Each structure stands twice: as C-alpha cells, then as structure tokens.
Amino acid sequence: MARKQRLQSNSMLRRMAEQKVASSEAKVTEMSPDEIQRLVNELQIHQVQLQMQSEEARRLWLESEEAWQRYQELYDFAPVGYLTLDKNGVIVETNITATRLLGTDRASLKGKRLNTYLSPRFRDVFQECIGNMKGGMGDCEVEVIRGDGIKFFAHLELRTPNQQAGNNHLHIALIDITERKKAELLKDEFIGMVSHELKTPLTVIIGALSVAKMEGVSAGQAKELIDDAVNHAYVLADIVDNLLELSRSQTNRLELRKEPVNAVEVARSVVARLKDRPSIHQFTIDFPAALSPVLVDRLRLERIIHNLVDNAIKFSPRGGEVKLYAKQENNQVVIAVSDQGVGILLSDQARLFGNFERLETKLTGNIHGIGLGLRVCRTMVEAHGGRIWIQSEPGKGSTFFFTLPVAR
C-alpha cells in the first residue's frame, strides 16, 4: 500500500514538472545562444552538486546504519537483561540476554506481563517497587521463574524516561544475583556454624575451670577437669588456626617460607602433641630412613599432618591404628595418613575438600569442627605444588595421600 502511494506521488510530480517546462518553452526560445549556454552550464553544476549531495547523504546513511547495528549488538548481548514495559506492565521490547535469563525467545516474551515470570510472593514486591520510585528510578530483588520452571534470584533496576514527551514506558535492567545469594546464604550458615562450634569448647572450658576451683573438689577431680579444659582449648585453637589459614589463602596473603625439612621429624612432633590428648588410638610412623628432605614451609607441613591425623582420630571413634607412612617417587615425596575408621562413600569423597564439609554418620554425631580441616590441607598442599587425594571404603577406614617436592 505504501509503495503504491509513493508511485502515485512520483507520477504526479512528473506531470507537474512537465507542465512547468511546457509553460516556460516560449521563454526558452526567446533566449540567445549565450544565455542558453550559461543555463546549460548552470544546470550541469547543479547536477554535479546534487550527485555530491546524494553521495554524502548515502555515506551518512551507511554510517548511521552501522552505528545502529553496533548499538543493537551492544544492546542485545549486554551482560544484563533489558526489558521495556508499557503502562500496563506488558513487555514491548527486550534484548537477547533477557530472553536467555528468562529461558524463552523474544517473540514469546513480547506481549506478556513481566509479573507472569515472577514468583507469586514477589509480585507485590515488584508493584511496590514501581510505586516507590523516586526521580524516575527504583530497584528491588525478586525471585524469577524461567520458562522452563527453573527459579533464580534477580536484581531489578527500574527507570522511567521523560514522561513529558508522552513516553509512559518502564525500562528494566534484569541482573542474575543467584551466586551472590548463595554466597550470602553460605556466609550466614558459616557464621551460625562457627558461633556454635566456638561456643561449645568455650562452654566446656569455662564450666570445667569454674568447677575445678570450687571448694570440696579433690585434686584428682580438679586435674581431670583441667585436662578436659585443656583438650577443648586445643579444639578451639585448631578451629581458629584453620580459619586463619583459609582467610590468608582467600585474600592472597598466604606466604610460604620454604626450606629443606625432614618430614619424619615433623610427623613425630605432631603425633607427640596429639598423644597428650585423651585417645584410644595407636600411632605408627613408618618413614624410610633414606627419605629425602622436602622443600616446604615447616609450619604449613605441621598443619597439614595435624589436620589429617586429627581427622583420622575423629573418624575412628572405636580406636584402632592411625598410621603415617611415606615413600619417595622421583622428585616428590608421597606422605599418607591411614585410619581404621568408618570409611567414606565414593559419592561423598569429592565433597571432602570443599568448605564447611562434614559428612554425618551415626558414628560421628559428637565430632567437633567446622569442616575446614581438609580444605586447608588441600590449599596448603597445592600452594607447595603438590596434590592430595583419598582412598576409602565404608567400614574399612580411609587413607589420605599428599605429595610434596623434594628439596634439591
């Protein structure tokens, strides 16, 4: 229809031009040859000018097309989803990122109310956010339901254009904050867990020492109470030490002071300290006499072995042997800590070296700790260029292995 109208308009202009020329023929015949030549020259100049203007207009048009294409690509593939809503909350425009976040395509999004993609309990939150906008701006956090039913948390940034120009649309930036929400949840869980695990040994320490100083408590009873307080102080110290090591690692403040270290001496030192605590376990150290020194930070090696031996004790509630042994393979030393405890399912082994992982069994209900020991071991071992892994079967105990470089 539009093309037909343009053709009719062009035909009309042609007829008008022909009539104009016909009406001026008499004047042209009365012109002298010199005047006609000047007119022809003038027409040729105008023709060239029109051609130049046409070329410039085409160049500007191509530049504007390229600029629009670049804008469209930036708009479509921005890391944030963009949506435009009309005054009724219906989606009238969207970029590709928004379609991916909402799990659908552009054609399916247009014409639908954004509310249909919000969890029911957050629809009022969204409406309140619109009502509370100040200076044409507002923001809120909502739970979104994708087209495939998957839910995620999103931050919405709302903007309204200049309504004086007659534009009642609402522009929304849609940002996926699921990972941030998970981190916040993990932080809350961590604070709760740490508070509980720190409070437990502190309660025992305070209680034991308070009773120990009471009148009527025998020397033997006082010694038992003080020993109990000391043991729980060790538990508290282990938690704090592991938290500090993990904090240093995550803030890139972990500094290693590497030197040649005799691994068997470190192992004996750790076991000697742990033997002072009440235990029904037997400790065996079997390192080859000719084992080469390892190039490590001595304090960090102590922390690795301490955590592994402490872990073996915790998960061997019926006692048994905790064995430390080592062997040399080319330019590295392999150190192992084995126990005769409850063992670990293969499906659970991959989780062991994560943050705050504690595998619950009916035999480990009273174990203290926040599940950082093995995570710290992994961090320390990998910082030295080694690796750590486990071999275990339920009911047959576990063996943790780690490697360290030989000191040259």
PDB file of N, CA and C in Angstrom, residues 29-70:
ATOM      1  N   THR A  29      12.782  29.746 -25.983  1.00  0.00           N
ATOM      2  CA  THR A  29      13.043  30.015 -27.389  1.00  0.00           C
ATOM      3  C   THR A  29      13.460  31.465 -27.602  1.00  0.00           C
ATOM      4  N   GLU A  30      13.066  32.344 -26.663  1.00  0.00           N
ATOM      5  CA  GLU A  30      13.429  33.742 -26.810  1.00  0.00           C
ATOM      6  C   GLU A  30      14.835  34.037 -26.313  1.00  0.00           C
ATOM      7  N   MET A  31      15.509  33.032 -25.637  1.00  0.00           N
ATOM      8  CA  MET A  31      16.848  33.234 -25.083  1.00  0.00           C
ATOM      9  C   MET A  31      17.884  33.158 -26.191  1.00  0.00           C
ATOM     10  N   SER A  32      18.970  33.942 -26.044  1.00  0.00           N
ATOM     11  CA  SER A  32      20.072  33.926 -27.008  1.00  0.00           C
ATOM     12  C   SER A  32      20.910  32.679 -26.792  1.00  0.00           C
ATOM     13  N   PRO A  33      21.723  32.328 -27.778  1.00  0.00           N
ATOM     14  CA  PRO A  33      22.586  31.135 -27.611  1.00  0.00           C
ATOM     15  C   PRO A  33      23.501  31.249 -26.390  1.00  0.00           C
ATOM     16  N   ASP A  34      24.033  32.465 -26.118  1.00  0.00           N
ATOM     17  CA  ASP A  34      24.917  32.608 -24.940  1.00  0.00           C
ATOM     18  C   ASP A  34      24.148  32.364 -23.643  1.00  0.00           C
ATOM     19  N   GLU A  35      22.927  32.873 -23.597  1.00  0.00           N
ATOM     20  CA  GLU A  35      22.122  32.665 -22.399  1.00  0.00           C
ATOM     21  C   GLU A  35      21.781  31.188 -22.206  1.00  0.00           C
ATOM     22  N   ILE A  36      21.494  30.548 -23.323  1.00  0.00           N
ATOM     23  CA  ILE A  36      21.189  29.102 -23.250  1.00  0.00           C
ATOM     24  C   ILE A  36      22.402  28.333 -22.749  1.00  0.00           C
ATOM     25  N   GLN A  37      23.617  28.712 -23.252  1.00  0.00           N
ATOM     26  CA  GLN A  37      24.841  28.022 -22.829  1.00  0.00           C
ATOM     27  C   GLN A  37      25.103  28.213 -21.333  1.00  0.00           C
ATOM     28  N   ARG A  38      24.879  29.468 -20.866  1.00  0.00           N
ATOM     29  CA  ARG A  38      25.061  29.714 -19.437  1.00  0.00           C
ATOM     30  C   ARG A  38      24.073  28.890 -18.607  1.00  0.00           C
ATOM     31  N   LEU A  39      22.841  28.781 -19.105  1.00  0.00           N
ATOM     32  CA  LEU A  39      21.828  27.996 -18.396  1.00  0.00           C
ATOM     33  C   LEU A  39      22.207  26.519 -18.339  1.00  0.00           C
ATOM     34  N   VAL A  40      22.744  26.010 -19.486  1.00  0.00           N
ATOM     35  CA  VAL A  40      23.171  24.599 -19.528  1.00  0.00           C
ATOM     36  C   VAL A  40      24.301  24.363 -18.535  1.00  0.00           C
ATOM     37  N   ASN A  41      25.262  25.330 -18.523  1.00  0.00           N
ATOM     38  CA  ASN A  41      26.375  25.191 -17.570  1.00  0.00           C
ATOM     39  C   ASN A  41      25.871  25.194 -16.128  1.00  0.00           C
ATOM     40  N   GLU A  42      24.929  26.085 -15.869  1.00  0.00           N
ATOM     41  CA  GLU A  42      24.376  26.169 -14.510  1.00  0.00           C
ATOM     42  C   GLU A  42      23.670  24.866 -14.129  1.00  0.00           C
ATOM     43  N   LEU A  43      22.950  24.316 -15.106  1.00  0.00           N
ATOM     44  CA  LEU A  43      22.263  23.047 -14.839  1.00  0.00           C
ATOM     45  C   LEU A  43      23.247  21.917 -14.578  1.00  0.00           C
ATOM     46  N   GLN A  44      24.355  21.915 -15.347  1.00  0.00           N
ATOM     47  CA  GLN A  44      25.374  20.887 -15.139  1.00  0.00           C
ATOM     48  C   GLN A  44      26.001  21.002 -13.740  1.00  0.00           C
ATOM     49  N   ILE A  45      26.231  22.252 -13.326  1.00  0.00           N
ATOM     50  CA  ILE A  45      26.792  22.466 -11.974  1.00  0.00           C
ATOM     51  C   ILE A  45      25.823  21.968 -10.914  1.00  0.00           C
ATOM     52  N   HIS A  46      24.538  22.311 -11.089  1.00  0.00           N
ATOM     53  CA  HIS A  46      23.531  21.835 -10.128  1.00  0.00           C
ATOM     54  C   HIS A  46      23.453  20.316 -10.124  1.00  0.00           C
ATOM     55  N   GLN A  47      23.606  19.718 -11.310  1.00  0.00           N
ATOM     56  CA  GLN A  47      23.567  18.261 -11.403  1.00  0.00           C
ATOM     57  C   GLN A  47      24.709  17.633 -10.602  1.00  0.00           C
ATOM     58  N   VAL A  48      25.928  18.210 -10.751  1.00  0.00           N
ATOM     59  CA  VAL A  48      27.087  17.700 -10.009  1.00  0.00           C
ATOM     60  C   VAL A  48      26.877  17.888  -8.499  1.00  0.00           C
ATOM     61  N   GLN A  49      26.352  19.075  -8.133  1.00  0.00           N
ATOM     62  CA  GLN A  49      26.082  19.319  -6.714  1.00  0.00           C
ATOM     63  C   GLN A  49      25.086  18.295  -6.146  1.00  0.00           C
ATOM     64  N   LEU A  50      24.048  18.026  -6.936  1.00  0.00           N
ATOM     65  CA  LEU A  50      23.056  17.041  -6.486  1.00  0.00           C
ATOM     66  C   LEU A  50      23.676  15.660  -6.343  1.00  0.00           C
ATOM     67  N   GLN A  51      24.567  15.297  -7.271  1.00  0.00           N
ATOM     68  CA  GLN A  51      25.240  13.996  -7.183  1.00  0.00           C
ATOM     69  C   GLN A  51      26.107  13.925  -5.926  1.00  0.00           C
ATOM     70  N   MET A  52      26.853  15.026  -5.667  1.00  0.00           N
ATOM     71  CA  MET A  52      27.702  15.062  -4.468  1.00  0.00           C
ATOM     72  C   MET A  52      26.875  14.993  -3.198  1.00  0.00           C
ATOM     73  N   GLN A  53      25.746  15.750  -3.174  1.00  0.00           N
ATOM     74  CA  GLN A  53      24.869  15.703  -2.016  1.00  0.00           C
ATOM     75  C   GLN A  53      24.271  14.313  -1.829  1.00  0.00           C
ATOM     76  N   SER A  54      23.951  13.675  -2.952  1.00  0.00           N
ATOM     77  CA  SER A  54      23.396  12.328  -2.886  1.00  0.00           C
ATOM     78  C   SER A  54      24.416  11.336  -2.327  1.00  0.00           C
ATOM     79  N   GLU A  55      25.672  11.470  -2.771  1.00  0.00           N
ATOM     80  CA  GLU A  55      26.726  10.589  -2.268  1.00  0.00           C
ATOM     81  C   GLU A  55      26.975  10.822  -0.782  1.00  0.00           C
ATOM     82  N   GLU A  56      26.973  12.109  -0.362  1.00  0.00           N
ATOM     83  CA  GLU A  56      27.176  12.422   1.059  1.00  0.00           C
ATOM     84  C   GLU A  56      26.019  11.887   1.898  1.00  0.00           C
ATOM     85  N   ALA A  57      24.799  12.034   1.365  1.00  0.00           N
ATOM     86  CA  ALA A  57      23.634  11.516   2.090  1.00  0.00           C
ATOM     87  C   ALA A  57      23.715   9.996   2.223  1.00  0.00           C
ATOM     88  N   ARG A  58      24.181   9.333   1.162  1.00  0.00           N
ATOM     89  CA  ARG A  58      24.313   7.872   1.213  1.00  0.00           C
ATOM     90  C   ARG A  58      25.385   7.459   2.225  1.00  0.00           C
ATOM     91  N   ARG A  59      26.506   8.220   2.250  1.00  0.00           N
ATOM     92  CA  ARG A  59      27.570   7.904   3.205  1.00  0.00           C
ATOM     93  C   ARG A  59      27.073   8.054   4.645  1.00  0.00           C
ATOM     94  N   LEU A  60      26.356   9.150   4.914  1.00  0.00           N
ATOM     95  CA  LEU A  60      25.814   9.372   6.255  1.00  0.00           C
ATOM     96  C   LEU A  60      24.794   8.302   6.630  1.00  0.00           C
ATOM     97  N   TRP A  61      24.003   7.889   5.619  1.00  0.00           N
ATOM     98  CA  TRP A  61      23.013   6.843   5.882  1.00  0.00           C
ATOM     99  C   TRP A  61      23.692   5.525   6.250  1.00  0.00           C
ATOM    100  N   LEU A  62      24.786   5.185   5.512  1.00  0.00           N
ATOM    101  CA  LEU A  62      25.523   3.952   5.802  1.00  0.00           C
ATOM    102  C   LEU A  62      26.159   4.017   7.185  1.00  0.00           C
ATOM    103  N   GLU A  63      26.713   5.190   7.544  1.00  0.00           N
ATOM    104  CA  GLU A  63      27.319   5.341   8.874  1.00  0.00           C
ATOM    105  C   GLU A  63      26.272   5.190   9.971  1.00  0.00           C
ATOM    106  N   SER A  64      25.090   5.775   9.733  1.00  0.00           N
ATOM    107  CA  SER A  64      24.032   5.657  10.743  1.00  0.00           C
ATOM    108  C   SER A  64      23.554   4.213  10.867  1.00  0.00           C
ATOM    109  N   GLU A  65      23.513   3.497   9.742  1.00  0.00           N
ATOM    110  CA  GLU A  65      23.132   2.089   9.775  1.00  0.00           C
ATOM    111  C   GLU A  65      24.146   1.258  10.546  1.00  0.00           C
ATOM    112  N   GLU A  66      25.450   1.543  10.313  1.00  0.00           N
ATOM    113  CA  GLU A  66      26.500   0.824  11.033  1.00  0.00           C
ATOM    114  C   GLU A  66      26.446   1.137  12.519  1.00  0.00           C
ATOM    115  N   ALA A  67      26.215   2.410  12.851  1.00  0.00           N
ATOM    116  CA  ALA A  67      26.115   2.793  14.259  1.00  0.00           C
ATOM    117  C   ALA A  67      24.921   2.109  14.925  1.00  0.00           C
ATOM    118  N   TRP A  68      23.809   2.062  14.219  1.00  0.00           N
ATOM    119  CA  TRP A  68      22.625   1.395  14.767  1.00  0.00           C
ATOM    120  C   TRP A  68      22.876  -0.097  14.972  1.00  0.00           C
ATOM    121  N   GLN A  69      23.604  -0.698  14.004  1.00  0.00           N
ATOM    122  CA  GLN A  69      23.912  -2.117  14.128  1.00  0.00           C
ATOM    123  C   GLN A  69      24.797  -2.382  15.339  1.00  0.00           C
ATOM    124  N   ARG A  70      25.804  -1.491  15.546  1.00  0.00           N
ATOM    125  CA  ARG A  70      26.674  -1.652  16.709  1.00  0.00           C
ATOM    126  C   ARG A  70      25.878  -1.484  18.008  1.00  0.00           C
TER     127      ARG A  70
END
